[in-house]
Amino acid sequence: MATDARKKEILKGLYDAVVDFDEDKVVELSNAVLAEDVDAYEAIMDGLAAGMEHVGDLYANQEYFVPEVLMCSDALYAGLDILRPHLSGKEADVKGQVVIGTVEGDVHDIGKNLVKMMFDVAGFEVHDLGRDVKLEKFVEEQMKTDSEIVALSALMTTSMLAMPKVIEMIKARNPDAMIMVGGAPISQEVADNYGADGYAPNAANAVQEAIQMISRLREMGKA
Amino acid sequence: MDRVGGICKDKMAPHERVGALMMGQTPDRVPFNPFAMGFSSLNCGYTIESFYNDPQKSLNAQLWTAEQYGYEPVLLLGYAAYGGWEFGGEIKMPTSEWEGAPSVARHPVETEEDVEKLELPDVKTAGIIPISMEFSKLCDEMGLPILPGTSGDAITVASNITDVSLFCRWLMKKPELAHRLLRLATDHILEAYQYWVDTFGAQKIMAGLYVTVAANQILSPKQFEEFVLPYQYELHEKILGMGVQAGFMHICGEQNLNLPLIQQLPLGSPQQPVILSFGHEVDLEKAAEMFPDNIIAGNVEPQIIQNGTPEQVYEVTRIAIEKGKKAPGGFFLMPGCELPPMAPGYNIHTMMKAVNDFGFYD
């Protein structure tokens, strides 16, 4: 059993290793979490996820760019792969389910993958449909999995026009499904015009927005 | 050139206006080109796909759409996903309702081993080159300037040869692989330009130079300095050195942190003018201040042209014109990137109306 000081050291080490995109260090410290009986959930949330949140800030402040963020993401997943099987009880329960994909006509998926990662680390069950996803597929997957959230990504001005269409299709089958949209040409105004329930300008905000949307659903007694 | 009806108050023909701008003279009004590619095809009742695989339809669509709206044509048959198909991968032409341009369906490089095996393609048969060359011949027959359809953007070609996420990881972990792809991309672009120069003569050619993936939404200025600047410098130096008549450089997206590095590139001269086109993320006054010897172009946000009301489009166009008109090297009104193919026609008319209301020089 690690002492409090040692636990803090490990969590800080995980945080720093994600920020420094030091995958080997993340693996070493994640194994130390298990060996020294540190709580895996705390290690994920206060170490890996907290580090990734800082990475989001560094990207927003133009100190980190996509190559660095992708490396940080690789480091984070290396830790998640080790720690997630050791979650237990309530901590292992999923926070919600999300269907995610880049809409039809669009092959850009860096942004979508970063949002997916944030959902992963926040404990969501993620159904990733990939890129250039046929609109019907979003509807089918939402119905099949009964996911609370459908997250749609688009980078192109052409493919963004598919968003209001797919939102309409999903809502026609399941009015309670919450839809969030994001991507370079999307703004809050565009999201509102498209009838989306949520919009996030970046990956970190996407998860906060999703949690708020699920809370709204629960308040309405629908989740 | 006054005409009865419509909104045209022009004193010069489009070719005279662009000619004056390129010679460092003040035209009657700000020239305007909306970077209309797929839009042109749809506007003429063709498919977007035909813009990229049917040179005659592509030419007709671009000329007729320019004539319809009264803007200055700048003719091009090329695409941003250039490199994947040309180096042996597969391209997907835009055929569905939501696609606006070709995209790479299979990258020729998927592993580190593929990088070592990769070779320069035959420049006369690679990917879109035969189609684009045919388009250039049609332009030449009409006495129009020739903008080669090959890319002029080594980092974007390299990141189309492989998946951009993998390429970004190689920038960090395996820079030697990234440099090899950049070397091959640069050599290919230079070979393609030589092919165009040999076919038409350098003086008929306007060089297309771009930096797309280099945008700060993706890369840092430090990465620009290491992976973009040396190759882009070589492209500019050698292509302009071939004696082309002029250049058009599109500086795509958020590039504010890269501007001091872009200043270091060979950017033409009064005898060989290079138009610098900016995205909406770069302020036109700042661009004009940093590049006083160049013609500045831009930078109305494409998304607004597609989704905005005519009033919004008129206002953002007015702002761009009023800022751009002060550029000491001259100004060419354009969107910040390609006109969205599905943009409503009335918003192109609205931009033209703003040009007529605010674009005339005293």
XYZ file of C-alpha atoms in Angstrom:
585
model
C 0.000 0.000 0.000
C 1.549 3.316 -1.040
C 1.863 6.106 1.464
C 0.016 9.333 0.768
C 3.254 10.941 -0.300
C 4.050 8.102 -2.682
C 0.515 8.140 -4.078
C 0.810 11.868 -4.763
C 4.157 11.261 -6.398
C 2.694 8.614 -8.698
C -0.342 10.715 -9.642
C 1.842 13.754 -10.328
C 4.173 11.511 -12.316
C 1.279 10.269 -14.472
C 0.085 13.842 -14.993
C 3.550 14.990 -16.033
C 4.197 11.958 -18.228
C 0.981 12.584 -20.203
C 1.864 16.263 -20.597
C 5.431 15.348 -21.608
C 4.071 12.610 -23.940
C 6.377 10.126 -22.215
C 4.607 6.864 -22.997
C 7.251 4.669 -21.333
C 6.936 6.636 -18.125
C 3.142 6.323 -18.182
C 3.458 2.551 -18.540
C 6.019 2.385 -15.710
C 3.868 4.459 -13.360
C 0.634 2.683 -14.295
C 2.273 -0.600 -13.368
C 3.408 1.035 -10.124
C -0.220 1.979 -9.422
C -1.191 -1.688 -9.552
C 1.891 -2.971 -7.742
C 1.586 -0.458 -4.909
C -2.177 -0.759 -4.587
C -3.014 2.816 -5.546
C -6.643 3.268 -6.573
C -6.825 2.824 -10.349
C -9.756 5.234 -10.673
C -7.839 7.987 -8.904
C -4.815 7.284 -11.081
C -6.940 7.669 -14.206
C -8.863 10.752 -13.116
C -6.266 12.657 -11.087
C -3.249 11.533 -13.083
C -3.969 10.727 -16.729
C -7.171 12.726 -17.251
C -5.918 15.739 -15.320
C -2.772 15.706 -17.428
C -4.812 15.556 -20.611
C -6.955 18.444 -19.426
C -3.781 20.510 -19.114
C -2.783 19.378 -22.602
C -6.105 20.800 -23.809
C -5.187 24.137 -22.248
C -1.745 24.032 -23.855
C -3.393 23.455 -27.254
C -5.867 26.271 -26.689
C -2.982 28.582 -25.759
C -0.997 27.555 -28.873
C 1.796 26.051 -26.817
C 0.992 22.550 -28.041
C -0.139 21.656 -31.544
C -1.684 18.544 -33.109
C 1.530 16.435 -33.215
C 2.141 17.001 -29.498
C -1.514 16.373 -28.617
C -1.523 13.102 -30.571
C 1.588 11.978 -28.688
C -0.037 12.889 -25.365
C -3.102 10.925 -26.423
C -0.936 7.867 -27.170
C 0.632 8.165 -23.711
C -2.790 8.458 -22.089
C -4.137 5.372 -23.855
C -1.042 3.390 -22.786
C -2.035 4.121 -19.181
C -5.750 3.534 -19.697
C -5.086 0.107 -21.210
C -3.266 -0.938 -18.048
C -5.512 0.675 -15.462
C -9.045 0.347 -16.808
C -9.331 -3.447 -16.300
C -8.678 -2.799 -12.589
C -11.596 -0.471 -12.002
C -14.130 -2.008 -9.700
C -17.641 -1.481 -8.389
C -19.254 1.848 -9.027
C -16.100 3.301 -10.530
C -16.277 0.767 -13.357
C -19.840 1.799 -14.240
C -20.071 3.731 -17.455
C -21.011 7.403 -17.132
C -23.046 7.224 -20.281
C -22.913 6.027 -23.852
C -21.962 8.035 -26.885
C -22.098 7.290 -30.596
C -19.417 9.299 -32.362
C -18.289 9.748 -35.945
C -17.267 12.114 -38.727
C -20.245 12.606 -41.016
C -20.610 11.299 -44.551
C -18.464 13.052 -47.137
C -15.713 13.886 -44.663
C -12.563 11.856 -44.006
C -11.028 14.165 -41.389
C -10.891 12.442 -38.036
C -8.175 13.990 -35.864
C -10.664 16.148 -33.986
C -13.169 13.331 -33.701
C -10.502 11.010 -32.291
C -9.478 13.559 -29.668
C -13.097 13.966 -28.566
C -13.418 10.182 -28.461
C -10.353 10.006 -26.226
C -11.848 12.508 -23.791
C -15.051 10.444 -23.607
C -12.968 7.296 -23.061
C -11.025 8.796 -20.207
C -14.157 10.244 -18.627
C -15.632 6.750 -18.367
C -18.138 6.807 -21.225
C -18.812 3.769 -23.362
C -17.876 5.012 -26.817
C -19.277 3.598 -30.041
C -16.901 4.991 -32.640
C -18.261 4.725 -36.175
C -15.105 6.197 -37.736
C -15.131 8.686 -40.579
C -17.226 9.274 -43.702
C -20.136 7.650 -41.847
C -23.412 7.210 -43.712
C -26.143 9.201 -42.013
C -28.396 6.177 -41.524
C -25.589 4.482 -39.603
C -25.752 7.122 -36.842
C -29.486 6.496 -36.482
C -29.096 2.718 -36.420
C -26.245 2.778 -33.913
C -28.067 5.137 -31.558
C -31.133 2.930 -31.613
C -29.113 -0.271 -31.234
C -27.051 0.949 -28.268
C -29.652 3.319 -26.762
C -26.854 5.851 -26.320
C -27.772 9.105 -24.621
C -25.440 11.133 -26.849
C -24.627 11.230 -30.552
C -21.526 13.311 -31.331
C -21.122 14.475 -34.940
C -17.916 15.909 -36.393
C -17.318 17.769 -39.680
C -14.357 19.732 -41.012
C -15.724 20.663 -44.420
C -18.339 23.257 -45.304
C -19.912 20.640 -47.568
C -20.139 17.839 -45.026
C -21.361 20.149 -42.260
C -24.575 20.419 -44.269
C -25.211 16.747 -43.485
C -25.530 17.604 -39.789
C -29.052 19.094 -39.749
C -30.195 16.176 -41.882
C -28.819 13.509 -39.534
C -30.080 15.403 -36.478
C -33.546 15.373 -37.997
C -33.247 11.656 -38.796
C -32.146 10.734 -35.275
C -34.741 12.908 -33.561
C -37.483 11.425 -35.750
C -36.652 7.963 -34.427
C -35.718 8.964 -30.879
C -36.617 12.495 -29.770
C -34.792 11.974 -26.447
C -31.353 11.404 -27.994
C -29.033 14.334 -27.354
C -26.940 15.464 -30.323
C -23.731 17.410 -30.072
C -21.765 18.841 -32.998
C -18.238 20.089 -33.465
C -15.544 20.744 -36.049
C -13.692 23.655 -37.602
C -16.573 25.355 -39.469
C -19.067 24.854 -36.615
C -19.991 27.630 -34.198
C -22.578 27.904 -31.448
C -24.802 29.817 -33.869
C -24.492 27.093 -36.501
C -25.165 24.392 -33.884
C -28.313 26.221 -32.756
C -29.505 26.649 -36.332
C -28.955 22.945 -36.996
C -31.062 21.958 -33.976
C -28.177 20.404 -32.043
C -28.509 20.038 -28.268
C -24.856 20.770 -27.626
C -21.766 22.277 -29.191
C -18.171 22.170 -28.060
C -15.331 24.219 -29.496
C -12.765 21.604 -28.421
C -12.360 18.074 -27.075
C -12.216 18.961 -23.368
C -15.387 21.035 -23.586
C -17.116 18.208 -25.437
C -17.098 15.976 -22.384
C -18.318 18.736 -20.060
C -21.087 19.498 -22.528
C -21.990 15.809 -22.760
C -22.174 15.431 -18.987
C -24.433 18.474 -18.791
C -26.661 17.048 -21.504
C -26.961 13.738 -19.663
C -27.796 15.621 -16.463
C -30.575 17.426 -18.337
C -31.867 14.085 -19.561
C -31.813 12.649 -16.044
C -33.638 15.659 -14.654
C -36.316 14.974 -17.204
C -36.343 11.366 -16.017
C -35.427 10.039 -19.388
C -32.062 8.478 -18.669
C -17.723 49.270 -69.709
C -20.831 50.863 -68.177
C -23.832 48.700 -68.804
C -27.499 49.327 -68.502
C -29.158 47.436 -65.638
C -27.527 45.243 -63.004
C -25.067 46.735 -60.549
C -21.960 47.027 -62.710
C -20.117 50.342 -62.752
C -16.893 48.879 -64.177
C -14.487 50.957 -66.233
C -12.149 48.071 -67.021
C -12.649 44.560 -68.372
C -11.694 41.728 -65.987
C -8.382 40.987 -67.771
C -7.488 44.716 -67.800
C -8.271 44.984 -64.086
C -6.153 41.974 -63.129
C -3.427 43.113 -65.524
C -3.272 46.522 -63.854
C -3.096 44.922 -60.414
C -0.278 42.590 -61.465
C 1.683 45.485 -63.004
C 1.509 47.456 -59.782
C -1.065 49.927 -61.128
C -4.340 50.903 -59.515
C -7.318 49.267 -61.259
C -10.783 50.852 -61.449
C -11.971 48.717 -58.555
C -10.902 45.826 -56.360
C -10.808 42.634 -58.429
C -12.862 39.767 -57.049
C -12.539 36.023 -57.453
C -14.523 33.712 -55.167
C -12.227 30.656 -55.480
C -15.223 28.828 -56.959
C -14.407 25.232 -57.810
C -17.198 22.727 -57.094
C -19.554 25.710 -56.859
C -18.925 26.531 -60.530
C -19.849 23.044 -61.644
C -23.066 22.941 -59.660
C -23.879 26.446 -60.857
C -23.753 25.239 -64.452
C -25.760 22.068 -63.879
C -22.750 19.751 -63.823
C -21.658 17.439 -61.011
C -18.838 18.435 -58.637
C -16.996 15.332 -59.843
C -16.917 16.735 -63.374
C -14.932 19.724 -62.126
C -12.052 17.337 -61.376
C -12.315 14.764 -64.169
C -13.703 16.602 -67.204
C -11.396 19.438 -68.298
C -13.834 20.938 -70.803
C -16.750 21.039 -68.353
C -14.424 22.380 -65.671
C -13.283 25.204 -67.948
C -16.807 26.027 -69.122
C -18.137 26.032 -65.568
C -15.421 28.383 -64.332
C -15.693 30.812 -67.253
C -19.470 30.868 -67.403
C -19.886 31.289 -63.659
C -17.399 34.179 -63.657
C -19.307 35.759 -66.530
C -22.653 35.269 -64.797
C -21.604 37.023 -61.597
C -19.152 39.466 -63.176
C -16.056 38.491 -61.231
C -12.460 37.985 -62.403
C -11.793 34.359 -63.435
C -8.681 32.601 -62.079
C -8.821 29.153 -63.628
C -7.597 26.019 -61.873
C -8.156 22.292 -62.020
C -6.419 20.983 -58.905
C -7.260 19.782 -55.417
C -6.040 19.922 -51.825
C -5.757 16.133 -51.377
C -3.013 16.089 -54.034
C -0.282 13.525 -53.413
C -2.122 10.395 -52.321
C -3.276 9.382 -55.795
C -0.220 10.778 -57.572
C 2.169 8.608 -55.532
C 0.254 5.376 -56.163
C -2.695 5.425 -53.758
C -6.368 5.745 -54.602
C -8.587 8.773 -54.824
C -12.295 9.054 -54.165
C -14.010 11.544 -56.426
C -16.811 13.570 -54.836
C -19.972 11.730 -55.784
C -22.182 11.870 -52.706
C -24.421 14.725 -51.678
C -22.071 15.805 -48.886
C -18.696 15.653 -50.632
C -17.141 18.832 -51.986
C -13.776 17.695 -53.334
C -11.709 14.563 -53.972
C -10.293 12.778 -50.923
C -7.650 10.085 -50.504
C -9.294 6.648 -50.328
C -6.046 4.704 -49.835
C -2.711 6.224 -48.918
C 0.338 4.867 -50.773
C 2.290 4.881 -47.496
C 0.793 3.074 -44.518
C 3.910 1.773 -42.751
C 7.483 2.854 -42.105
C 8.659 0.234 -44.612
C 6.462 1.808 -47.307
C 8.423 5.059 -46.953
C 11.666 3.365 -47.947
C 10.042 1.708 -50.950
C 8.308 4.860 -52.184
C 9.558 6.278 -55.483
C 8.848 9.357 -57.535
C 5.898 8.766 -59.874
C 6.011 9.311 -63.635
C 5.195 12.977 -63.787
C 3.257 12.694 -67.060
C 0.851 10.000 -65.898
C 0.574 10.453 -62.124
C -2.887 10.914 -60.627
C -4.686 14.018 -61.790
C -1.778 15.368 -63.866
C -3.013 14.162 -67.300
C -6.444 15.694 -66.604
C -4.950 18.903 -65.313
C -2.554 19.112 -68.254
C -5.502 18.770 -70.640
C -7.211 21.598 -68.782
C -4.087 23.751 -69.120
C -4.038 23.102 -72.878
C -7.642 24.333 -73.126
C -6.661 27.472 -71.193
C -3.693 27.952 -73.503
C -5.882 27.655 -76.611
C -7.967 30.532 -75.248
C -4.908 32.609 -74.403
C -5.619 32.403 -70.673
C -2.942 32.217 -67.944
C -2.040 28.692 -66.875
C -2.118 27.686 -63.208
C -0.730 24.113 -63.041
C -2.926 21.599 -61.249
C 0.004 20.091 -59.407
C 0.403 21.067 -55.772
C 2.949 23.642 -54.672
C 2.861 22.607 -51.023
C 5.368 19.938 -49.966
C 4.058 19.374 -46.426
C 0.482 18.860 -47.608
C 1.573 16.479 -50.363
C 3.636 14.530 -47.795
C 0.706 14.340 -45.401
C -1.553 13.139 -48.213
C 0.928 10.397 -49.143
C 0.342 8.978 -45.685
C -2.397 9.570 -43.135
C -1.995 13.006 -41.579
C -2.219 11.615 -38.016
C 0.617 9.201 -38.739
C 2.603 11.933 -40.440
C 2.194 14.183 -37.381
C 3.472 11.387 -35.136
C 6.504 10.930 -37.414
C 7.276 14.633 -37.094
C 7.767 13.929 -33.388
C 9.113 10.372 -33.261
C 10.611 9.576 -36.664
C 11.548 12.888 -38.273
C 13.766 11.111 -40.810
C 10.652 9.454 -42.303
C 8.875 12.807 -42.511
C 11.900 14.363 -44.193
C 12.045 11.566 -46.762
C 8.403 12.114 -47.694
C 8.983 15.870 -47.854
C 12.017 15.363 -50.104
C 10.027 13.178 -52.496
C 7.091 15.617 -52.448
C 9.382 18.543 -53.251
C 11.157 16.689 -56.060
C 7.834 15.634 -57.565
C 6.423 19.162 -57.500
C 9.558 20.504 -59.191
C 9.395 17.803 -61.876
C 5.728 18.610 -62.474
C 6.488 22.315 -62.837
C 9.277 21.538 -65.279
C 6.761 19.480 -67.296
C 4.403 22.452 -67.468
C 7.211 24.863 -68.344
C 8.467 22.531 -71.088
C 4.941 22.237 -72.496
C 3.849 25.872 -72.480
C 6.885 28.035 -71.756
C 7.428 29.649 -68.375
C 5.966 33.032 -69.295
C 2.438 31.661 -69.680
C 2.458 30.136 -66.211
C 1.227 31.432 -62.891
C 2.738 29.304 -60.124
C 0.380 27.939 -57.465
C 2.119 27.852 -54.097
C 0.281 26.808 -50.968
C 0.777 26.075 -47.274
C -2.231 24.169 -45.948
C -1.310 21.505 -43.393
C 1.230 23.999 -42.017
C -1.631 25.978 -40.414
C -1.293 26.559 -36.693
C -4.486 24.594 -36.118
C -2.152 21.650 -36.866
C 1.540 22.568 -36.703
C 3.628 24.826 -34.494
C 5.869 27.569 -35.870
C 8.816 25.484 -34.674
C 7.587 22.557 -36.781
C 7.033 25.001 -39.651
C 10.637 26.112 -39.358
C 11.980 22.558 -39.440
C 9.590 20.759 -41.773
C 8.007 23.423 -43.972
C 10.357 26.347 -44.466
C 13.331 24.552 -46.103
C 11.203 22.680 -48.644
C 8.878 25.602 -49.341
C 11.900 27.885 -49.771
C 13.337 25.493 -52.338
C 10.009 25.290 -54.198
C 9.602 29.064 -54.333
C 13.193 29.684 -55.328
C 13.278 27.051 -58.085
C 9.774 27.553 -59.472
C 10.088 31.343 -59.586
C 13.601 30.751 -60.956
C 12.092 28.902 -63.929
C 10.846 32.318 -65.050
C 7.101 31.920 -64.504
C 5.155 35.148 -65.040
C 3.645 35.351 -61.554
C 2.626 33.372 -58.490
C -0.402 32.779 -56.335
C 0.267 31.594 -52.773
C -2.651 30.489 -50.601
C -1.777 30.665 -46.913
C -4.601 28.522 -45.618
C -6.212 28.791 -42.186
C -4.758 30.102 -38.942
C -1.143 31.013 -39.814
C -0.522 34.018 -37.584
C 2.422 32.410 -35.797
C 3.957 31.369 -39.122
C 3.860 34.788 -40.792
C 7.401 35.824 -39.741
C 8.658 32.559 -41.281
C 6.629 33.051 -44.456
C 8.308 36.465 -44.763
C 11.589 34.586 -45.241
C 10.329 32.823 -48.407
C 11.116 34.127 -51.895
C 7.890 35.983 -52.675
C 8.504 37.437 -56.116
C 9.238 40.976 -57.261
C 7.463 43.794 -59.128
C 8.422 42.014 -62.355
C 7.218 38.665 -61.042
C 4.351 39.476 -58.671
C 3.110 36.904 -56.159
C -0.419 37.197 -54.786
C -0.654 36.144 -51.124
C -4.102 34.827 -50.207
C -5.048 34.621 -46.514
C -7.681 32.802 -44.499
C -10.186 34.706 -42.380
C -8.030 33.974 -39.324
C -5.340 36.443 -40.469
C -6.244 40.120 -40.290
C -5.845 41.746 -43.706
C -4.334 44.934 -42.271
C -1.686 42.854 -40.510
C -1.060 40.890 -43.725
C -0.655 44.115 -45.717
C 1.721 45.498 -43.109
C 3.876 42.366 -43.057
C 3.895 41.867 -46.842
C 3.861 45.409 -48.264
C 5.436 44.409 -51.583
C 2.907 41.701 -52.367
C -0.655 41.738 -53.616
C -2.829 40.698 -50.675
C -5.893 38.507 -51.254
C -8.669 37.277 -49.019
C -10.304 36.718 -46.695
C -14.090 36.454 -46.279
C -14.954 33.458 -44.100
C -16.308 30.680 -46.365
C -18.648 29.341 -43.727
C -20.395 32.720 -43.574
C -20.785 32.799 -47.365
C -22.493 29.424 -47.117
C -24.583 29.891 -43.996
C -24.869 33.642 -43.513
C -27.641 35.991 -44.468
C -27.014 38.387 -47.367
C -26.710 41.185 -44.810
C -23.969 39.303 -42.933
C -22.120 38.489 -46.151
C -22.395 42.077 -47.383
C -20.955 43.351 -44.092
C -17.989 40.941 -43.863
C -17.215 41.635 -47.528
C -17.315 45.395 -46.908
C -14.872 45.015 -44.016
C -12.487 42.896 -46.122
C -12.613 45.407 -48.991
C -12.035 48.424 -46.776
C -9.059 46.780 -45.063
C -7.638 45.298 -48.254
C -7.869 48.505 -50.275
C -5.217 50.011 -48.031
C -2.654 47.314 -48.919
C 0.315 49.090 -50.533
C 0.984 46.179 -52.899
C -2.625 45.940 -54.094
C -5.636 43.841 -53.166
C -7.658 40.994 -54.661
C -10.918 40.170 -52.864
C -11.404 36.447 -52.277
C -12.907 34.146 -49.686
C -10.485 32.836 -47.047
C -10.465 29.473 -48.821
C -12.428 27.652 -51.519
C -16.000 28.838 -51.917
C -18.256 26.170 -50.384
C -19.790 24.305 -53.326
C -23.265 24.554 -51.783
C -23.055 28.291 -51.026
C -26.219 30.054 -52.198
C -25.735 32.044 -55.383
C -27.329 35.127 -53.870
C -24.365 35.444 -51.503
C -21.914 35.600 -54.421
C -24.109 38.303 -55.885
C -24.066 40.001 -52.473
C -20.255 39.967 -52.464
C -20.258 41.443 -55.958
C -22.684 44.103 -54.781
C -20.308 45.006 -51.923
C -17.465 45.231 -54.460
C -19.506 47.694 -56.507
C -20.491 49.697 -53.449
C -17.104 49.838 -51.693
C -14.465 48.482 -54.075
C -13.888 51.431 -56.429
C -10.689 53.399 -56.079
C -10.950 57.186 -56.068
